[in-house]
Tab-separated table of C-alpha atoms and ligand atoms in Angstrom:
chain	number	residue	atom	x	y	z
A	368	UNK	CA	53.585	-33.582	-2.558
A	369	UNK	CA	56.786	-31.647	-2.585
A	370	UNK	CA	58.905	-32.058	0.711
A	371	UNK	CA	59.177	-28.784	3.262
A	372	UNK	CA	61.814	-26.436	1.702
A	373	UNK	CA	62.882	-25.559	4.860
A	374	UNK	CA	63.537	-27.708	7.847
A	375	UNK	CA	60.330	-27.364	10.267
A	376	UNK	CA	62.404	-26.609	13.339
A	377	UNK	CA	63.117	-23.325	11.292
A	378	UNK	CA	62.703	-20.300	13.846
A	379	UNK	CA	60.317	-17.625	13.015
A	380	UNK	CA	59.173	-14.607	14.629
A	381	UNK	CA	56.376	-12.409	13.608
A	382	UNK	CA	54.119	-10.592	15.914
A	383	UNK	CA	50.554	-12.315	14.846
A	384	UNK	CA	51.819	-16.138	15.360
A	385	UNK	CA	51.710	-17.488	18.885
A	386	UNK	CA	55.236	-17.922	20.396
A	387	UNK	CA	54.142	-20.979	21.835
A	388	UNK	CA	52.994	-22.944	19.253
A	389	UNK	CA	52.279	-26.379	21.196
A	390	UNK	CA	50.194	-24.065	23.439
A	391	UNK	CA	48.305	-22.893	20.851
A	392	UNK	CA	47.589	-26.524	20.190
A	393	UNK	CA	46.162	-27.496	23.113
A	394	UNK	CA	43.464	-24.228	23.152
A	395	UNK	CA	42.598	-24.709	19.798
A	396	UNK	CA	41.928	-28.144	20.617
A	397	UNK	CA	40.016	-27.176	23.815
A	398	UNK	CA	37.871	-25.160	21.359
A	399	UNK	CA	36.845	-27.907	19.045
A	400	UNK	CA	35.495	-29.901	21.864
A	401	UNK	CA	33.448	-27.077	23.222
A	402	UNK	CA	32.546	-26.491	19.686
A	403	UNK	CA	31.497	-30.075	19.039
A	404	UNK	CA	29.099	-29.654	22.052
A	405	UNK	CA	27.466	-26.651	21.203
A	406	UNK	CA	26.301	-28.140	18.123
A	407	UNK	CA	25.603	-31.343	19.920
A	408	UNK	CA	23.658	-30.048	22.620
A	409	UNK	CA	21.289	-27.749	20.568
A	410	UNK	CA	18.257	-29.347	21.742
A	411	UNK	CA	18.935	-29.129	25.714
A	412	UNK	CA	19.484	-25.044	24.772
A	413	UNK	CA	16.771	-22.645	24.799
A	414	UNK	CA	16.255	-21.860	20.967
A	415	UNK	CA	17.045	-18.342	21.304
A	416	UNK	CA	18.194	-16.027	24.028
A	417	UNK	CA	18.677	-12.329	23.010
A	418	UNK	CA	22.331	-11.037	24.047
A	419	UNK	CA	21.733	-8.920	27.214
A	420	UNK	CA	22.697	-4.815	26.274
A	421	UNK	CA	25.106	-5.373	29.452
A	422	UNK	CA	26.951	-7.771	27.305
A	423	UNK	CA	26.331	-6.468	23.893
A	424	UNK	CA	28.148	-2.998	25.123
A	425	UNK	CA	30.930	-4.222	27.034
A	426	UNK	CA	32.165	-6.220	23.327
A	427	UNK	CA	35.049	-4.122	23.241
A	428	UNK	CA	36.690	-3.584	26.398
A	429	UNK	CA	39.129	-5.973	26.288
A	430	UNK	CA	40.474	-4.700	22.886
A	431	UNK	CA	43.745	-3.632	24.052
A	432	UNK	CA	47.002	-2.336	22.806
A	433	UNK	CA	48.861	-5.291	24.669
A	434	UNK	CA	46.037	-7.960	23.445
A	435	UNK	CA	45.086	-10.570	25.451
A	436	UNK	CA	46.450	-13.665	23.826
A	437	UNK	CA	44.038	-16.661	22.165
A	438	UNK	CA	42.931	-18.244	25.188
A	439	UNK	CA	41.679	-15.399	26.592
A	440	UNK	CA	39.515	-14.178	23.638
A	441	UNK	CA	38.399	-17.982	23.269
A	442	UNK	CA	37.128	-17.577	26.807
A	443	UNK	CA	35.325	-14.441	26.508
A	444	UNK	CA	33.651	-15.706	22.699
A	445	UNK	CA	32.427	-18.868	24.683
A	446	UNK	CA	30.723	-16.802	27.399
A	447	UNK	CA	29.675	-13.708	25.514
A	448	UNK	CA	29.113	-14.851	22.428
A	449	UNK	CA	28.436	-18.421	21.884
A	450	UNK	CA	24.811	-18.459	24.065
A	451	UNK	CA	23.565	-15.560	21.625
A	452	UNK	CA	23.206	-17.111	18.538
A	453	UNK	CA	20.251	-16.992	16.070
A	454	UNK	CA	18.800	-20.031	16.882
A	455	UNK	CA	18.738	-22.452	13.298
A	456	UNK	CA	21.221	-25.063	14.834
A	457	UNK	CA	18.010	-25.342	17.649
A	458	UNK	CA	15.142	-27.925	15.785
A	459	UNK	CA	12.477	-25.605	16.754
A	460	UNK	CA	13.879	-22.498	14.904
A	461	UNK	CA	11.242	-21.877	12.016
A	462	UNK	CA	12.112	-18.443	11.229
A	463	UNK	CA	12.882	-16.846	8.091
A	464	UNK	CA	14.352	-19.207	5.682
A	465	UNK	CA	17.686	-20.701	8.033
A	466	UNK	CA	19.668	-24.000	7.306
A	467	UNK	CA	20.849	-25.707	10.253
A	468	UNK	CA	24.512	-26.565	9.503
A	469	UNK	CA	26.282	-29.876	10.330
A	470	UNK	CA	28.948	-30.925	12.849
A	471	UNK	CA	31.216	-31.686	9.640
A	472	UNK	CA	30.771	-28.242	8.831
A	473	UNK	CA	33.043	-27.430	11.769
A	474	UNK	CA	35.727	-29.316	10.102
A	475	UNK	CA	35.526	-27.307	6.619
A	476	UNK	CA	35.316	-24.420	8.636
A	477	UNK	CA	39.020	-25.002	10.022
A	478	UNK	CA	40.151	-25.969	7.079
A	479	UNK	CA	39.130	-23.111	5.346
A	480	UNK	CA	40.433	-20.744	7.949
A	481	UNK	CA	44.007	-22.879	7.604
A	482	UNK	CA	44.071	-22.895	3.678
A	483	UNK	CA	42.919	-18.936	3.538
A	484	UNK	CA	42.046	-19.080	-0.110
A	485	UNK	CA	40.923	-15.816	-1.918
A	486	UNK	CA	39.080	-17.245	-4.131
A	487	UNK	CA	39.065	-14.343	-7.190
A	488	UNK	CA	41.063	-16.383	-9.415
A	489	UNK	CA	44.264	-18.013	-9.739
A	490	UNK	CA	45.636	-21.480	-10.506
A	491	UNK	CA	45.003	-22.771	-6.916
A	492	UNK	CA	43.477	-26.267	-5.906
A	493	UNK	CA	41.099	-24.203	-3.910
A	494	UNK	CA	39.892	-22.691	-7.326
A	495	UNK	CA	39.534	-26.007	-8.626
A	496	UNK	CA	37.498	-27.248	-5.525
A	497	UNK	CA	34.974	-24.527	-6.538
A	498	UNK	CA	35.177	-25.487	-10.169
A	499	UNK	CA	34.252	-28.690	-9.048
A	500	UNK	CA	31.496	-28.001	-7.184
A	501	UNK	CA	29.743	-26.277	-9.996
A	502	UNK	CA	30.452	-29.051	-11.941
A	503	UNK	CA	28.278	-31.019	-9.402
A	504	UNK	CA	25.225	-28.274	-9.725
A	505	UNK	CA	25.588	-27.801	-13.479
A	506	UNK	CA	24.442	-31.805	-13.447
A	507	UNK	CA	22.139	-31.549	-10.543
A	508	UNK	CA	20.235	-29.205	-13.375
A	509	UNK	CA	20.974	-30.873	-16.124
A	510	UNK	CA	22.696	-28.089	-17.210
A	511	UNK	CA	25.379	-28.010	-20.713
A	512	UNK	CA	28.842	-27.987	-20.162
A	513	UNK	CA	29.198	-24.799	-21.810
A	514	UNK	CA	27.261	-23.400	-19.069
A	515	UNK	CA	29.170	-21.386	-15.842
A	516	UNK	CA	28.446	-20.631	-12.365
A	517	UNK	CA	30.128	-19.094	-9.343
A	518	UNK	CA	29.390	-19.138	-5.424
A	519	UNK	CA	27.935	-16.172	-3.732
A	520	UNK	CA	26.787	-15.216	-0.441
A	521	UNK	CA	23.512	-16.111	-1.397
A	522	UNK	CA	20.689	-16.277	-3.610
A	523	UNK	CA	20.397	-12.145	-3.306
A	524	UNK	CA	23.623	-11.860	-4.711
A	525	UNK	CA	23.519	-14.974	-7.487
A	526	UNK	CA	20.517	-12.658	-8.319
A	527	UNK	CA	22.267	-9.790	-9.263
A	528	UNK	CA	24.546	-11.741	-11.183
A	529	UNK	CA	21.845	-13.727	-13.042
A	530	UNK	CA	20.430	-10.874	-14.086
A	531	UNK	CA	22.937	-8.777	-15.118
A	532	UNK	CA	24.192	-11.855	-17.407
A	533	UNK	CA	20.241	-11.686	-19.078
A	534	UNK	CA	20.762	-7.717	-19.340
A	535	UNK	CA	24.310	-8.569	-21.005
A	536	UNK	CA	22.274	-11.145	-22.955
A	537	UNK	CA	19.301	-9.415	-23.844
A	538	UNK	CA	21.119	-6.038	-24.773
A	539	UNK	CA	21.320	-5.440	-28.703
A	540	UNK	CA	23.756	-2.250	-28.049
A	541	UNK	CA	27.110	-2.103	-25.760
A	542	UNK	CA	25.505	-1.911	-22.523
A	543	UNK	CA	29.021	-2.448	-20.824
A	544	UNK	CA	29.862	0.946	-22.526
A	545	UNK	CA	27.224	2.827	-22.862
A	546	UNK	CA	24.686	1.468	-19.676
A	547	UNK	CA	20.862	0.922	-19.794
A	548	UNK	CA	20.267	4.205	-21.903
A	549	UNK	CA	16.904	4.871	-23.742
A	550	UNK	CA	16.662	1.549	-25.064
A	551	UNK	CA	17.271	-0.129	-21.537
A	552	UNK	CA	14.953	2.111	-19.752
A	553	UNK	CA	12.260	0.133	-22.182
A	554	UNK	CA	13.283	-3.218	-20.749
A	555	UNK	CA	10.864	-4.653	-18.631
A	556	UNK	CA	11.040	-8.133	-16.421
A	557	UNK	CA	8.149	-10.332	-15.162
A	558	UNK	CA	7.847	-12.069	-11.842
A	559	UNK	CA	4.648	-13.421	-9.263
A	560	UNK	CA	3.522	-11.209	-6.788
A	561	UNK	CA	5.183	-13.748	-4.450
A	562	UNK	CA	8.331	-13.304	-5.979
A	563	UNK	CA	11.325	-12.172	-3.504
A	564	UNK	CA	12.343	-9.093	-2.906
A	565	UNK	CA	15.768	-10.001	-3.980
A	566	UNK	CA	14.468	-9.717	-7.758
A	567	UNK	CA	13.104	-6.112	-7.212
A	568	UNK	CA	16.435	-5.245	-5.426
A	569	UNK	CA	18.253	-6.901	-7.937
A	570	UNK	CA	16.939	-4.616	-10.978
A	571	UNK	CA	17.305	-1.427	-9.107
A	572	UNK	CA	21.305	-2.066	-8.164
A	573	UNK	CA	21.367	-3.010	-12.242
A	574	UNK	CA	19.787	0.280	-12.982
A	575	UNK	CA	16.104	-0.816	-14.423
A	576	UNK	CA	14.392	0.607	-11.415
A	577	UNK	CA	11.222	-1.233	-9.364
A	578	UNK	CA	9.591	-0.205	-12.124
A	579	UNK	CA	10.741	-2.313	-14.132
A	580	UNK	CA	9.585	-5.230	-12.626
A	581	UNK	CA	5.938	-6.268	-13.400
A	582	UNK	CA	4.326	-8.179	-10.827
A	583	UNK	CA	1.982	-10.828	-12.131
A	584	UNK	CA	-1.088	-12.245	-9.671
A	585	UNK	CA	-0.644	-15.756	-8.512
A	586	UNK	CA	-3.513	-18.526	-8.251
A	587	UNK	CA	-4.546	-19.788	-4.663
A	588	UNK	CA	-1.535	-22.108	-4.557
A	589	UNK	CA	0.542	-19.199	-4.168
A	590	UNK	CA	1.563	-19.726	-8.122
A	591	UNK	CA	2.268	-17.150	-10.839
A	592	UNK	CA	-0.779	-17.080	-13.280
A	593	UNK	CA	0.578	-17.859	-16.669
A	594	UNK	CA	-2.677	-15.717	-18.339
A	595	UNK	CA	-1.537	-12.954	-16.087
A	596	UNK	CA	2.179	-13.299	-17.382
A	597	UNK	CA	0.886	-13.326	-21.228
A	598	UNK	CA	-1.503	-10.639	-20.629
A	599	UNK	CA	1.368	-8.662	-19.021
A	600	UNK	CA	3.620	-9.158	-21.473
A	601	UNK	CA	1.151	-8.169	-24.452
A	602	UNK	CA	0.339	-5.285	-22.681
A	603	UNK	CA	3.779	-4.020	-22.528
A	604	UNK	CA	4.434	-5.069	-26.171
A	605	UNK	CA	1.667	-3.060	-27.360
A	606	UNK	CA	2.874	-0.125	-25.245
A	607	UNK	CA	6.465	0.160	-27.385
A	608	UNK	CA	8.410	-1.661	-23.906
A	609	UNK	CA	10.431	-4.379	-24.344
A	610	UNK	CA	9.897	-7.542	-22.137
A	611	UNK	CA	13.372	-9.234	-21.536
A	612	UNK	CA	13.227	-11.469	-18.857
A	613	UNK	CA	10.820	-13.521	-16.894
A	614	UNK	CA	11.709	-15.059	-12.965
A	615	UNK	CA	10.008	-18.437	-11.787
A	616	UNK	CA	9.883	-18.962	-8.354
A	617	UNK	CA	10.985	-22.508	-6.941
A	618	UNK	CA	9.569	-22.399	-3.774
A	619	UNK	CA	7.902	-18.909	-2.682
A	620	UNK	CA	9.392	-17.315	0.782
A	621	UNK	CA	6.168	-16.936	2.344
A	622	UNK	CA	4.456	-20.250	1.688
A	623	UNK	CA	6.895	-22.261	-0.403
A	624	UNK	CA	4.681	-22.280	-3.163
A	625	UNK	CA	6.577	-23.463	-7.050
A	626	UNK	CA	5.384	-22.034	-9.712
A	627	UNK	CA	4.832	-24.051	-13.310
A	628	UNK	CA	8.094	-23.662	-14.490
A	629	UNK	CA	7.398	-25.840	-17.440
A	630	UNK	CA	4.751	-23.127	-18.607
A	631	UNK	CA	6.474	-20.131	-17.584
A	632	UNK	CA	9.954	-21.786	-19.803
A	633	UNK	CA	7.348	-22.544	-22.690
A	634	UNK	CA	6.155	-19.135	-22.571
A	635	UNK	CA	9.953	-17.474	-22.087
A	636	UNK	CA	10.971	-18.926	-25.658
A	637	UNK	CA	7.956	-18.241	-27.323
A	638	UNK	CA	8.592	-14.370	-26.403
A	639	UNK	CA	12.034	-14.980	-26.337
A	640	UNK	CA	12.425	-13.992	-22.782
A	641	UNK	CA	15.526	-14.590	-20.478
A	642	UNK	CA	14.018	-17.570	-18.396
A	643	UNK	CA	15.635	-17.060	-14.365
A	644	UNK	CA	14.601	-19.369	-11.445
A	645	UNK	CA	14.504	-18.017	-7.937
A	646	UNK	CA	15.127	-21.692	-6.463
A	647	UNK	CA	16.682	-20.421	-2.980
A	648	UNK	CA	15.725	-23.791	-1.323
A	649	UNK	CA	13.058	-24.964	-3.564
A	650	UNK	CA	15.930	-25.735	-6.531
A	651	UNK	CA	17.258	-28.329	-4.306
A	652	UNK	CA	14.170	-30.961	-4.173
A	653	UNK	CA	15.885	-32.031	-7.493
A	654	UNK	CA	18.191	-34.002	-5.114
A	655	UNK	CA	14.833	-35.890	-3.874
A	656	UNK	CA	13.638	-38.683	-6.182
A	657	UNK	CA	10.479	-37.767	-4.683
A	658	UNK	CA	10.241	-34.664	-4.878
A	659	UNK	CA	12.037	-33.527	-7.645
A	660	UNK	CA	8.852	-33.101	-10.510
A	661	UNK	CA	7.887	-30.601	-8.561
A	662	UNK	CA	10.723	-28.367	-9.977
A	663	UNK	CA	10.206	-29.862	-13.719
A	664	UNK	CA	11.322	-27.345	-15.868
A	665	UNK	CA	13.964	-25.920	-13.464
A	666	UNK	CA	16.617	-27.478	-16.321
A	667	UNK	CA	15.064	-25.376	-18.894
A	668	UNK	CA	15.905	-22.086	-16.828
A	669	UNK	CA	19.050	-19.516	-18.043
A	670	UNK	CA	19.806	-18.871	-14.979
A	671	UNK	CA	19.185	-20.370	-11.333
A	672	UNK	CA	20.009	-18.638	-8.158
A	673	UNK	CA	19.705	-21.011	-5.335
A	674	UNK	CA	21.610	-21.551	-1.390
A	675	UNK	CA	23.508	-23.995	-0.294
A	676	UNK	CA	23.415	-22.417	2.859
A	677	UNK	CA	19.460	-22.990	3.455
A	678	UNK	CA	17.889	-26.653	2.453
A	679	UNK	CA	21.855	-28.066	2.130
A	680	UNK	CA	22.783	-26.879	5.889
A	681	UNK	CA	26.184	-26.097	4.251
A	682	UNK	CA	27.570	-23.287	7.012
A	683	UNK	CA	26.834	-19.806	6.737
A	684	UNK	CA	27.497	-18.414	3.370
A	685	UNK	CA	27.011	-19.972	0.519
A	686	UNK	CA	24.524	-19.733	-2.654
A	687	UNK	CA	25.235	-19.963	-6.059
A	688	UNK	CA	24.153	-18.424	-9.323
A	689	UNK	CA	24.007	-20.859	-12.732
A	690	UNK	CA	24.498	-19.757	-16.009
A	691	UNK	CA	23.531	-21.666	-19.161
A	692	UNK	CA	25.370	-19.391	-21.573
A	693	UNK	CA	28.917	-19.215	-20.336
A	694	UNK	CA	29.525	-16.433	-22.939
A	695	UNK	CA	26.677	-14.325	-21.078
A	696	UNK	CA	27.948	-14.641	-17.563
A	697	UNK	CA	31.346	-13.647	-18.761
A	698	UNK	CA	30.764	-10.880	-20.901
A	699	UNK	CA	28.897	-9.306	-18.092
A	700	UNK	CA	31.870	-9.211	-15.242
A	701	UNK	CA	34.745	-9.501	-17.494
A	702	UNK	CA	37.688	-7.192	-17.915
A	703	UNK	CA	40.769	-7.662	-15.499
A	704	UNK	CA	43.196	-5.127	-15.147
A	705	UNK	CA	47.084	-5.265	-15.674
A	706	UNK	CA	47.773	-6.600	-12.770
A	707	UNK	CA	45.489	-9.716	-12.869
A	708	UNK	CA	46.544	-10.620	-16.521
A	709	UNK	CA	46.203	-14.612	-16.474
A	710	UNK	CA	48.981	-16.520	-17.710
A	711	UNK	CA	49.872	-19.836	-19.752
A	712	UNK	CA	51.315	-21.092	-16.499
A	713	UNK	CA	52.316	-20.692	-12.789
A	714	UNK	CA	50.022	-19.203	-10.134
A	715	UNK	CA	48.168	-16.713	-12.443
A	716	UNK	CA	47.341	-19.270	-14.955
A	717	UNK	CA	44.018	-21.331	-14.786
A	718	UNK	CA	40.308	-20.645	-16.424
A	719	UNK	CA	37.867	-19.580	-15.363
A	720	UNK	CA	38.463	-16.860	-12.732
A	721	UNK	CA	35.789	-16.115	-10.733
A	722	UNK	CA	36.063	-12.622	-10.815
A	723	UNK	CA	35.264	-13.024	-14.771
A	724	UNK	CA	31.701	-14.436	-13.484
A	725	UNK	CA	30.739	-11.896	-10.206
A	726	UNK	CA	31.637	-8.082	-9.077
A	727	UNK	CA	33.842	-9.412	-6.219
A	728	UNK	CA	37.346	-10.137	-6.666
A	729	UNK	CA	38.274	-10.924	-3.257
A	730	UNK	CA	35.978	-14.241	-2.331
A	731	UNK	CA	36.308	-16.817	0.298
A	732	UNK	CA	36.466	-20.694	0.021
A	733	UNK	CA	33.046	-21.042	0.458
A	734	UNK	CA	33.409	-23.967	-2.113
A	735	UNK	CA	35.485	-26.373	-0.017
A	736	UNK	CA	32.377	-26.222	2.622
A	737	UNK	CA	29.950	-27.632	-0.099
A	738	UNK	CA	32.402	-30.221	-1.168
A	739	UNK	CA	33.125	-31.487	2.368
A	740	UNK	CA	29.724	-31.622	3.114
A	741	UNK	CA	28.687	-33.562	-0.449
A	742	UNK	CA	31.691	-35.776	0.304
A	743	UNK	CA	31.162	-36.673	3.870
A	744	UNK	CA	26.796	-37.219	3.766
A	745	UNK	CA	26.376	-38.018	-0.058
A	746	UNK	CA	22.970	-36.724	-1.728
A	747	UNK	CA	20.686	-39.555	-0.265
A	748	UNK	CA	21.453	-38.105	3.484
A	749	UNK	CA	20.959	-34.566	1.847
A	750	UNK	CA	17.621	-35.997	-0.314
A	751	UNK	CA	16.058	-37.677	3.142
A	752	UNK	CA	16.795	-34.029	5.030
A	753	UNK	CA	14.764	-32.112	2.677
A	754	UNK	CA	12.053	-35.069	2.642
A	755	UNK	CA	11.533	-35.211	6.025
A	756	UNK	CA	11.097	-31.220	6.400
A	757	UNK	CA	8.233	-31.826	3.760
A	758	UNK	CA	6.874	-34.571	5.890
A	759	UNK	CA	7.047	-32.476	9.156
A	760	UNK	CA	4.929	-29.657	7.583
A	761	UNK	CA	2.290	-31.718	6.649
A	762	UNK	CA	2.027	-33.102	10.487
A	763	UNK	CA	2.120	-29.779	11.515
A	764	UNK	CA	-0.856	-28.537	9.445
A	765	UNK	CA	-2.432	-31.118	10.569
A	766	UNK	CA	-1.645	-30.597	14.555
A	767	UNK	CA	-3.232	-26.842	13.184
A	768	UNK	CA	-6.153	-27.963	11.223
A	769	UNK	CA	-7.318	-30.187	14.224
A	770	UNK	CA	-7.165	-27.308	16.829
A	771	UNK	CA	-10.314	-25.164	16.523
A	772	UNK	CA	-8.037	-22.088	18.386
A	773	UNK	CA	-6.210	-21.634	14.966
A	774	UNK	CA	-6.687	-21.174	11.503
A	775	UNK	CA	-4.152	-22.401	8.748
A	776	UNK	CA	-4.487	-19.634	5.767
A	777	UNK	CA	-2.073	-21.320	3.002
A	778	UNK	CA	-1.629	-24.443	1.571
A	779	UNK	CA	1.657	-26.219	3.122
A	780	UNK	CA	2.654	-27.826	0.057
A	781	UNK	CA	5.996	-27.792	0.480
A	782	UNK	CA	7.677	-26.871	4.036
A	783	UNK	CA	6.128	-23.582	5.532
A	784	UNK	CA	2.972	-23.537	7.518
A	785	UNK	CA	1.495	-20.832	8.078
A	786	UNK	CA	-1.288	-20.011	10.513
A	787	UNK	CA	-2.873	-17.534	12.829
A	788	UNK	CA	-4.426	-17.445	16.469
A	789	UNK	CA	-8.110	-16.434	16.031
A	790	UNK	CA	-8.935	-13.679	18.257
A	791	UNK	CA	-11.432	-12.864	20.280
A	792	UNK	CA	-14.477	-10.066	20.065
A	793	UNK	CA	-12.844	-6.783	19.940
A	794	UNK	CA	-8.949	-8.511	20.224
A	795	UNK	CA	-6.482	-7.011	18.048
A	796	UNK	CA	-5.586	-10.069	15.632
A	797	UNK	CA	-2.437	-8.837	14.454
A	798	UNK	CA	-1.225	-8.066	17.831
A	799	UNK	CA	-1.733	-11.025	19.248
A	800	UNK	CA	0.090	-13.033	16.545
A	801	UNK	CA	3.014	-11.043	16.864
A	802	UNK	CA	2.845	-11.147	20.424
A	803	UNK	CA	2.346	-14.762	20.176
A	804	UNK	CA	5.620	-15.465	18.071
A	805	UNK	CA	7.593	-12.948	20.896
A	806	UNK	CA	6.841	-15.612	23.115
A	807	UNK	CA	7.839	-18.442	21.919
A	808	UNK	CA	10.627	-17.191	20.930
A	809	UNK	CA	11.722	-14.924	24.529
A	810	UNK	CA	10.730	-18.348	26.326
A	811	UNK	CA	13.002	-20.162	24.041
A	812	UNK	CA	10.572	-22.659	22.951
A	813	UNK	CA	10.447	-21.990	19.539
A	814	UNK	CA	11.456	-19.798	17.145
A	815	UNK	CA	8.576	-19.423	14.072
A	816	UNK	CA	8.683	-15.791	12.482
A	817	UNK	CA	6.055	-13.393	11.191
A	818	UNK	CA	4.501	-12.808	7.489
A	819	UNK	CA	1.447	-11.328	6.301
A	820	UNK	CA	-1.039	-13.133	4.453
A	821	UNK	CA	-4.253	-11.145	2.909
A	822	UNK	CA	-2.955	-8.170	4.701
A	823	UNK	CA	-3.151	-10.104	8.073
A	824	UNK	CA	-0.183	-10.907	10.381
A	825	UNK	CA	0.214	-14.608	10.237
A	826	UNK	CA	2.539	-17.322	12.325
A	827	UNK	CA	4.797	-18.713	9.846
A	828	UNK	CA	6.918	-21.799	10.571
A	829	UNK	CA	9.202	-22.806	7.764
A	830	UNK	CA	10.792	-26.407	8.460
A	831	UNK	CA	14.106	-26.790	7.114
A	832	UNK	CA	16.186	-28.018	10.186
A	833	UNK	CA	16.824	-31.481	9.773
A	834	UNK	CA	17.192	-32.127	13.534
A	835	UNK	CA	13.784	-31.497	13.969
A	836	UNK	CA	10.999	-33.939	14.873
A	837	UNK	CA	7.317	-34.464	14.913
A	838	UNK	CA	7.352	-34.107	18.463
A	839	UNK	CA	9.132	-30.670	18.011
A	840	UNK	CA	5.848	-29.499	15.641
A	841	UNK	CA	3.501	-31.014	18.648
A	842	UNK	CA	5.824	-28.907	21.086
A	843	UNK	CA	5.750	-25.692	19.352
A	844	UNK	CA	1.598	-25.917	19.021
A	845	UNK	CA	1.169	-26.790	22.552
A	846	UNK	CA	3.301	-23.650	23.079
A	847	UNK	CA	0.986	-21.424	21.230
A	848	UNK	CA	-1.888	-23.012	22.829
A	849	UNK	CA	-0.403	-22.464	26.327
A	850	UNK	CA	0.471	-19.003	25.249
A	851	UNK	CA	-2.483	-18.102	24.027
A	852	UNK	CA	-4.082	-19.080	27.117
A	853	UNK	CA	-1.412	-17.073	29.303
A	854	UNK	CA	-2.444	-14.013	27.553
A	855	UNK	CA	-6.289	-14.190	28.079
A	856	UNK	CA	-6.177	-14.987	31.744
B	113	LIG	C1	13.020	-17.361	-2.475
B	113	LIG	C2	13.746	-16.816	-1.860
B	113	LIG	N1	14.639	-16.192	-2.920
B	113	LIG	C3	15.437	-15.664	-2.164
B	113	LIG	C4	15.833	-15.442	-0.956
B	113	LIG	C5	17.140	-14.565	-0.523
B	113	LIG	O1	18.351	-15.720	-0.100
B	113	LIG	P1	20.102	-15.221	0.325
B	113	LIG	O2	19.362	-14.595	2.126
B	113	LIG	O3	20.539	-16.124	0.496
B	113	LIG	O4	19.976	-13.750	0.145
B	113	LIG	C6	15.050	-16.072	0.335
B	113	LIG	C7	16.020	-16.014	1.169
B	113	LIG	O5	15.032	-16.719	2.473
B	113	LIG	C8	14.270	-16.951	-0.847
B	113	LIG	O6	14.033	-17.824	0.620
């Protein structure tokens, strides 16, 4: 390491740096103390509390010309913002698909702010960290060395990047110059009825439109019917259309079904389709020696989109796109203007620049949060956290099955349990189940979310949280029963 070029005592003045650095150090220490308590004590708080309108309406009141200082800003944050999080740190948060974060994430986030790196490109230690994280990911999925990747805000953005690479690889015209044109209008992509909406969103953004997405029916376990996939491809070819990609899902958002990725890879090979896997959370089953076979075939994908912020609990936000053929990835996004020209040495050296791999030029240092988590915990503990979720789902499913008042409405093969409260004669079943979920959340007991299965509203518990226990599952079921009893009084 080089010694500092200037003596540290050099007096400087910036309108945005503190006059009193020692005072600031104390404020930061106090804030860090409070944040450690905040993470440690989650279990003792309600899962969720709604921010009162009176608080929300006053958030801008302290913004003045003179500024209130870091101490006052922190006090306000502590009083008016800290208590009103999403709830996902709490062991009984089970809504949507949320990671819980880790205490170590505090350290990484602090260092991220101090380093304040812009990861669009350049020859920086930060860029080397992101490349190292991508390398770890590449090895996790047994992807070849020539593959490439980029960290993203989440799986939605990773899907856009992956399908842009697919478009690039499959177009036999100059798609960069001409756009989709008449040929592109004939492209079709296949995915299951249970696939996440981000696939359709990506297809809309890439100019294909929703109609280019063929939804293939699923079996009774929620997995894409491969016969149906074959039939849809055949029908489209007969109609003069051009199948170009298939998206398999490792962990569907509603029930956690994993498509038969080997069978889909075989079809993709035979039909010359780009094979993309949406593994938003399920891809990381790969870390568990006990569960990894469930995603067999993922290593054959042309691209994978998944999240570090879900089942690996990296602090929001952090997803990843991994692309087997770097050339397709780069071709989809390359093209730097003059002022971003790379050089052989100095700060403008280094390759790749991440702006060559996605639409964003300015990007934060998400990689640091991933790197820190991997170093801190190691892969065994991360696998254990994933396996724990699956075990708790089995326990919750058993509890639900034992209650005559409740009906489980889908297999609970992974980490998601969907069930509903059975209605009494004349009761509106959907309204009842919506109300039960809202009451669980409002009372701070637990925070499942809802979805619809076969058109009916159901209670959906997605177990991700590494702090949760079997007892939390029991508290949740007991809470449901108590609320139903009260509602029916
Ligand atoms: C299967 C699946 N795909 C994609 C997404 C979207 O991921 P993100 O919210 O990180 O964009 C989700 C989110 O829950 C998901 O479960």
